[in-house]
């Protein structure tokens, strides 16, 4: 099986999953968060090198105060637990998104986790927190414009690779496969630049139920795809 080097996942459906069980949305987030711990093990087992998950978007602040506070509480405990998981899986963890919007202690936990795991290299795990692709591009353009203003770079020297190097995902290869759980078929402002040639896989399975079996199913579907990058596929039968 040809295993994708980089999988990106939009973890969706926690709220609906809980509602279907007659439980509050917060219960779905707790179970979704527990599943996030497991997916790193599965990724390692199947041999995927990079995993990037969408856990909280720049738009998710619009949810009720109660839901946002519940999510912050979950992030606090998750970021601490993630240290163990990083060590166990020899996994580097990086947060993408604008973390300055979070409370000081959450920002501190993020810095500690990144620092602690920076030399681990079996898998590379990116968590998108307060992430929005348009916001990422805005921040990148501002930084780039400043460097031009300071004379460090000329406008005609700006290449695609220059833009990439200003994004939160600098140095990380583009995803090969994007998975969105729970039935919606949209990007919701996720990795707009990076997903230019990525294969998309949508499943009705809600995030808390997305396990190893579902991951392998997604990879198998990906294997049947004819990836082209604009060219013509080589005839492999001759
Ligand atoms: C995804 O589940 C988790 C976050 C966005 C934080 P949702 O909370 O979006 O669940 P649904 O889509 O409402 O079911
Ligand atoms: C996308 O899911 C963001 C995350 C999974 C963190 P949403 O549930 O917030 O997206 P929409 O509102 O359905 O587009
Ligand atoms: Mg949703």
Short mmCIF file of C-alpha atoms and ligand atoms in Angstrom, two decimals:
data_model
loop_
_atom_site.label_atom_id
_atom_site.label_comp_id
_atom_site.label_asym_id
_atom_site.label_seq_id
_atom_site.Cartn_x
_atom_site.Cartn_y
_atom_site.Cartn_z
CA UNK A 1 0.00 0.00 0.00
CA UNK A 2 1.24 3.46 -0.90
CA UNK A 3 1.00 5.38 2.35
CA UNK A 4 0.67 9.16 2.10
CA UNK A 5 3.60 11.07 3.57
CA UNK A 6 1.34 13.78 5.00
CA UNK A 7 -2.30 13.52 6.06
CA UNK A 8 -4.35 16.57 7.06
CA UNK A 9 -7.58 16.05 8.98
CA UNK A 10 -10.53 18.35 9.66
CA UNK A 11 -11.80 16.86 12.91
CA UNK A 12 -15.50 17.52 12.55
CA UNK A 13 -18.75 16.30 14.06
CA UNK A 14 -18.08 16.18 17.81
CA UNK A 15 -21.20 18.20 18.57
CA UNK A 16 -23.56 16.20 16.34
CA UNK A 17 -22.09 12.93 17.60
CA UNK A 18 -22.90 13.92 21.19
CA UNK A 19 -26.36 15.25 20.28
CA UNK A 20 -27.23 11.93 18.63
CA UNK A 21 -26.49 10.29 21.97
CA UNK A 22 -28.61 12.81 23.87
CA UNK A 23 -25.50 14.31 25.41
CA UNK A 24 -24.17 17.93 25.50
CA UNK A 25 -21.74 19.11 22.82
CA UNK A 26 -18.98 19.26 25.44
CA UNK A 27 -19.18 15.47 25.80
CA UNK A 28 -18.44 15.18 22.07
CA UNK A 29 -15.38 17.39 22.48
CA UNK A 30 -14.08 15.26 25.35
CA UNK A 31 -14.43 12.11 23.24
CA UNK A 32 -13.02 13.87 20.17
CA UNK A 33 -10.01 14.94 22.19
CA UNK A 34 -9.46 11.39 23.44
CA UNK A 35 -9.56 10.22 19.83
CA UNK A 36 -6.90 12.74 18.93
CA UNK A 37 -4.55 10.97 21.32
CA UNK A 38 -5.23 7.64 19.60
CA UNK A 39 -4.83 8.87 16.03
CA UNK A 40 -1.13 9.60 16.63
CA UNK A 41 -0.58 5.92 17.48
CA UNK A 42 -2.45 4.82 14.35
CA UNK A 43 -0.50 7.22 12.16
CA UNK A 44 2.73 5.75 13.47
CA UNK A 45 1.50 2.17 12.96
CA UNK A 46 0.59 2.74 9.33
CA UNK A 47 3.76 4.66 8.55
CA UNK A 48 2.49 8.19 7.90
CA UNK A 49 5.21 10.74 8.66
CA UNK A 50 3.25 14.02 8.92
CA UNK A 51 -0.17 14.63 10.45
CA UNK A 52 -1.83 18.05 10.60
CA UNK A 53 -5.15 18.37 12.43
CA UNK A 54 -7.64 21.24 12.55
CA UNK A 55 -8.70 21.52 16.19
CA UNK A 56 -9.87 25.15 16.57
CA UNK A 57 -10.46 27.70 13.83
CA UNK A 58 -10.29 31.49 13.89
CA UNK A 59 -14.07 31.33 13.38
CA UNK A 60 -14.70 28.97 16.30
CA UNK A 61 -14.57 31.90 18.79
CA UNK A 62 -18.13 32.64 17.56
CA UNK A 63 -19.46 29.63 19.49
CA UNK A 64 -21.13 30.08 22.88
CA UNK A 65 -18.98 31.27 25.76
CA UNK A 66 -19.65 27.98 27.51
CA UNK A 67 -18.48 25.89 24.55
CA UNK A 68 -15.34 27.99 23.99
CA UNK A 69 -14.45 27.80 27.69
CA UNK A 70 -14.95 24.03 27.64
CA UNK A 71 -12.63 23.74 24.65
CA UNK A 72 -9.96 25.87 26.35
CA UNK A 73 -10.13 23.60 29.38
CA UNK A 74 -9.66 20.59 27.12
CA UNK A 75 -6.69 22.19 25.33
CA UNK A 76 -5.06 22.87 28.70
CA UNK A 77 -5.15 19.21 29.72
CA UNK A 78 -4.48 17.91 26.22
CA UNK A 79 -1.31 19.99 25.77
CA UNK A 80 0.07 18.53 29.00
CA UNK A 81 -0.82 14.93 28.05
CA UNK A 82 0.66 15.46 24.62
CA UNK A 83 4.15 15.63 26.16
CA UNK A 84 3.89 11.93 27.06
CA UNK A 85 2.52 11.03 23.68
CA UNK A 86 5.35 13.00 22.01
CA UNK A 87 7.93 11.03 23.92
CA UNK A 88 6.23 7.67 23.41
CA UNK A 89 5.90 8.19 19.65
CA UNK A 90 9.17 10.11 19.19
CA UNK A 91 6.92 12.82 17.76
CA UNK A 92 7.65 16.49 17.18
CA UNK A 93 4.64 18.69 17.92
CA UNK A 94 4.11 22.09 16.39
CA UNK A 95 1.13 24.41 16.73
CA UNK A 96 0.04 26.32 13.65
CA UNK A 97 -2.22 29.36 13.93
CA UNK A 98 -2.09 32.60 15.88
CA UNK A 99 -1.54 31.50 19.46
CA UNK A 100 -1.39 35.06 20.82
CA UNK A 101 -5.19 35.00 21.19
CA UNK A 102 -5.00 32.33 23.90
CA UNK A 103 -4.59 32.88 27.64
CA UNK A 104 -1.01 33.21 28.83
CA UNK A 105 -0.87 29.73 30.44
CA UNK A 106 -2.04 28.03 27.23
CA UNK A 107 0.60 29.91 25.22
CA UNK A 108 3.19 28.82 27.77
CA UNK A 109 2.13 25.14 27.50
CA UNK A 110 2.40 25.37 23.71
CA UNK A 111 5.91 26.80 23.89
CA UNK A 112 6.95 24.11 26.40
CA UNK A 113 5.51 21.28 24.29
CA UNK A 114 7.19 22.54 21.12
CA UNK A 115 10.50 23.01 22.87
CA UNK A 116 10.32 19.60 24.60
CA UNK A 117 9.54 17.73 21.37
CA UNK A 118 11.64 19.70 18.90
CA UNK A 119 14.24 16.98 18.28
CA UNK A 120 11.82 14.04 18.04
CA UNK A 121 11.69 12.84 14.48
CA UNK A 122 9.65 9.66 13.90
CA UNK A 123 6.48 11.63 13.23
CA UNK A 124 5.70 15.31 12.81
CA UNK A 125 2.41 16.37 14.33
CA UNK A 126 0.92 19.79 13.63
CA UNK A 127 -2.13 21.01 15.56
CA UNK A 128 -4.03 23.97 14.09
CA UNK A 129 -5.25 26.16 16.95
CA UNK A 130 -6.86 29.54 16.31
CA UNK A 131 -5.93 28.74 12.74
CA UNK A 132 -7.51 30.21 9.63
CA UNK A 133 -5.83 30.04 6.27
CA UNK A 134 -6.71 33.61 5.36
CA UNK A 135 -5.37 34.81 8.69
CA UNK A 136 -2.17 32.79 8.13
CA UNK A 137 -1.74 34.36 4.69
CA UNK A 138 -2.43 37.85 6.09
CA UNK A 139 0.22 37.37 8.80
CA UNK A 140 2.69 36.01 6.23
CA UNK A 141 2.11 38.94 3.85
CA UNK A 142 2.57 41.47 6.65
CA UNK A 143 5.89 39.90 7.65
CA UNK A 144 7.03 39.69 4.05
CA UNK A 145 6.08 43.34 3.42
CA UNK A 146 8.11 44.36 6.48
CA UNK A 147 11.16 42.49 5.17
CA UNK A 148 10.78 44.25 1.82
CA UNK A 149 10.44 47.58 3.62
CA UNK A 150 13.62 46.83 5.59
CA UNK A 151 15.47 46.08 2.37
CA UNK A 152 16.04 42.39 3.20
CA UNK A 153 14.19 41.28 0.08
CA UNK A 154 13.27 42.80 -3.30
CA UNK A 155 9.71 42.36 -4.70
CA UNK A 156 11.09 40.65 -7.80
CA UNK A 157 12.87 38.10 -5.59
CA UNK A 158 9.57 36.80 -4.19
CA UNK A 159 9.03 33.24 -5.43
CA UNK A 160 6.39 30.65 -4.46
CA UNK A 161 9.00 29.13 -2.15
CA UNK A 162 9.46 32.55 -0.49
CA UNK A 163 5.74 32.74 0.27
CA UNK A 164 5.80 29.18 1.63
CA UNK A 165 8.64 30.07 3.96
CA UNK A 166 6.52 32.78 5.60
CA UNK A 167 3.56 30.48 6.29
CA UNK A 168 3.03 28.70 9.63
CA UNK A 169 3.73 25.43 7.80
CA UNK A 170 7.20 26.52 6.57
CA UNK A 171 9.41 23.48 6.04
CA UNK A 172 6.51 21.02 6.18
CA UNK A 173 5.66 19.24 2.91
CA UNK A 174 2.15 19.79 1.49
CA UNK A 175 -0.49 17.25 2.54
CA UNK A 176 -1.04 14.30 0.18
CA UNK A 177 -4.44 13.45 1.61
CA UNK A 178 -7.08 15.59 3.34
CA UNK A 179 -9.73 13.84 5.41
CA UNK A 180 -12.87 15.60 6.68
CA UNK A 181 -15.11 13.63 9.01
CA UNK A 182 -18.84 13.92 9.61
CA UNK A 183 -20.26 14.59 6.18
CA UNK A 184 -19.51 18.25 5.42
CA UNK A 185 -17.67 18.81 2.16
CA UNK A 186 -15.91 22.15 2.55
CA UNK A 187 -12.51 23.41 3.67
CA UNK A 188 -13.70 25.86 6.34
CA UNK A 189 -10.60 28.04 5.82
CA UNK A 190 -8.08 25.21 6.25
CA UNK A 191 -4.66 25.16 4.53
CA UNK A 192 -5.86 26.90 1.35
CA UNK A 193 -2.36 27.34 -0.07
CA UNK A 194 -1.03 23.95 1.06
CA UNK A 195 -3.92 21.84 -0.30
CA UNK A 196 -3.44 22.95 -3.93
CA UNK A 197 -2.79 19.37 -5.18
CA UNK A 198 -4.05 17.31 -2.23
CA UNK A 199 -6.52 14.44 -2.67
CA UNK A 200 -9.75 14.95 -0.66
CA UNK A 201 -11.58 12.24 1.26
CA UNK A 202 -14.93 12.91 2.94
CA UNK A 203 -16.56 10.45 5.29
CA UNK A 204 -19.86 10.47 7.19
CA UNK A 205 -18.16 8.95 10.23
CA UNK A 206 -18.02 11.53 13.05
CA UNK A 207 -14.62 12.39 14.49
CA UNK A 208 -15.03 10.55 17.84
CA UNK A 209 -15.70 7.31 15.88
CA UNK A 210 -12.86 7.72 13.39
CA UNK A 211 -10.38 4.98 14.32
CA UNK A 212 -7.65 2.91 12.74
CA UNK A 213 -10.05 0.99 10.49
CA UNK A 214 -11.46 4.25 9.09
CA UNK A 215 -7.94 5.64 8.62
CA UNK A 216 -6.90 2.58 6.62
CA UNK A 217 -10.08 2.85 4.51
CA UNK A 218 -9.19 6.44 3.67
CA UNK A 219 -5.65 5.45 2.70
CA UNK A 220 -6.97 2.61 0.53
CA UNK A 221 -9.27 5.04 -1.32
CA UNK A 222 -6.31 7.39 -1.75
CA UNK A 223 -4.37 4.50 -3.30
CA UNK A 224 -6.96 4.17 -6.03
CA UNK A 225 -6.59 7.83 -7.05
CA UNK A 226 -4.80 8.99 -10.16
CA UNK A 227 -2.57 11.82 -8.94
CA UNK A 228 -1.44 14.07 -11.77
CA UNK A 229 -0.15 17.50 -10.77
CA UNK A 230 -1.23 18.78 -14.18
CA UNK A 231 0.71 16.20 -16.20
CA UNK A 232 -0.37 13.00 -17.93
CA UNK A 233 -0.32 9.79 -15.94
CA UNK A 234 2.43 7.37 -17.04
CA UNK A 235 1.03 4.11 -18.40
CA UNK A 236 2.19 1.65 -15.76
CA UNK A 237 1.05 -1.41 -17.76
CA UNK A 238 3.76 -1.17 -20.40
C1 LIG B 1 -15.32 19.70 15.59
O1 LIG B 1 -16.61 19.33 15.94
C2 LIG B 1 -14.54 20.28 16.73
C3 LIG B 1 -14.34 21.74 16.68
C4 LIG B 1 -14.65 22.52 15.70
C5 LIG B 1 -13.74 22.36 17.84
P1 LIG B 1 -17.80 20.37 15.91
O2 LIG B 1 -17.88 21.06 17.23
O3 LIG B 1 -17.69 21.28 14.75
O4 LIG B 1 -19.05 19.41 15.76
P2 LIG B 1 -20.31 19.66 14.83
O5 LIG B 1 -19.81 19.90 13.45
O6 LIG B 1 -21.05 20.83 15.40
O7 LIG B 1 -21.08 18.39 14.94
C1 LIG B 2 -13.87 23.34 11.03
O1 LIG B 2 -15.03 22.83 11.58
C2 LIG B 2 -12.92 23.74 12.12
C3 LIG B 2 -12.43 22.64 12.93
C4 LIG B 2 -12.66 21.37 12.75
C5 LIG B 2 -11.60 23.04 14.01
P1 LIG B 2 -16.31 23.72 11.86
O2 LIG B 2 -17.36 22.79 12.31
O3 LIG B 2 -15.97 24.85 12.75
O4 LIG B 2 -16.60 24.32 10.42
P2 LIG B 2 -17.97 24.77 9.75
O5 LIG B 2 -18.56 25.80 10.68
O6 LIG B 2 -18.83 23.55 9.65
O7 LIG B 2 -17.59 25.30 8.41
MG1 LIG B 3 -18.43 21.25 12.85
#
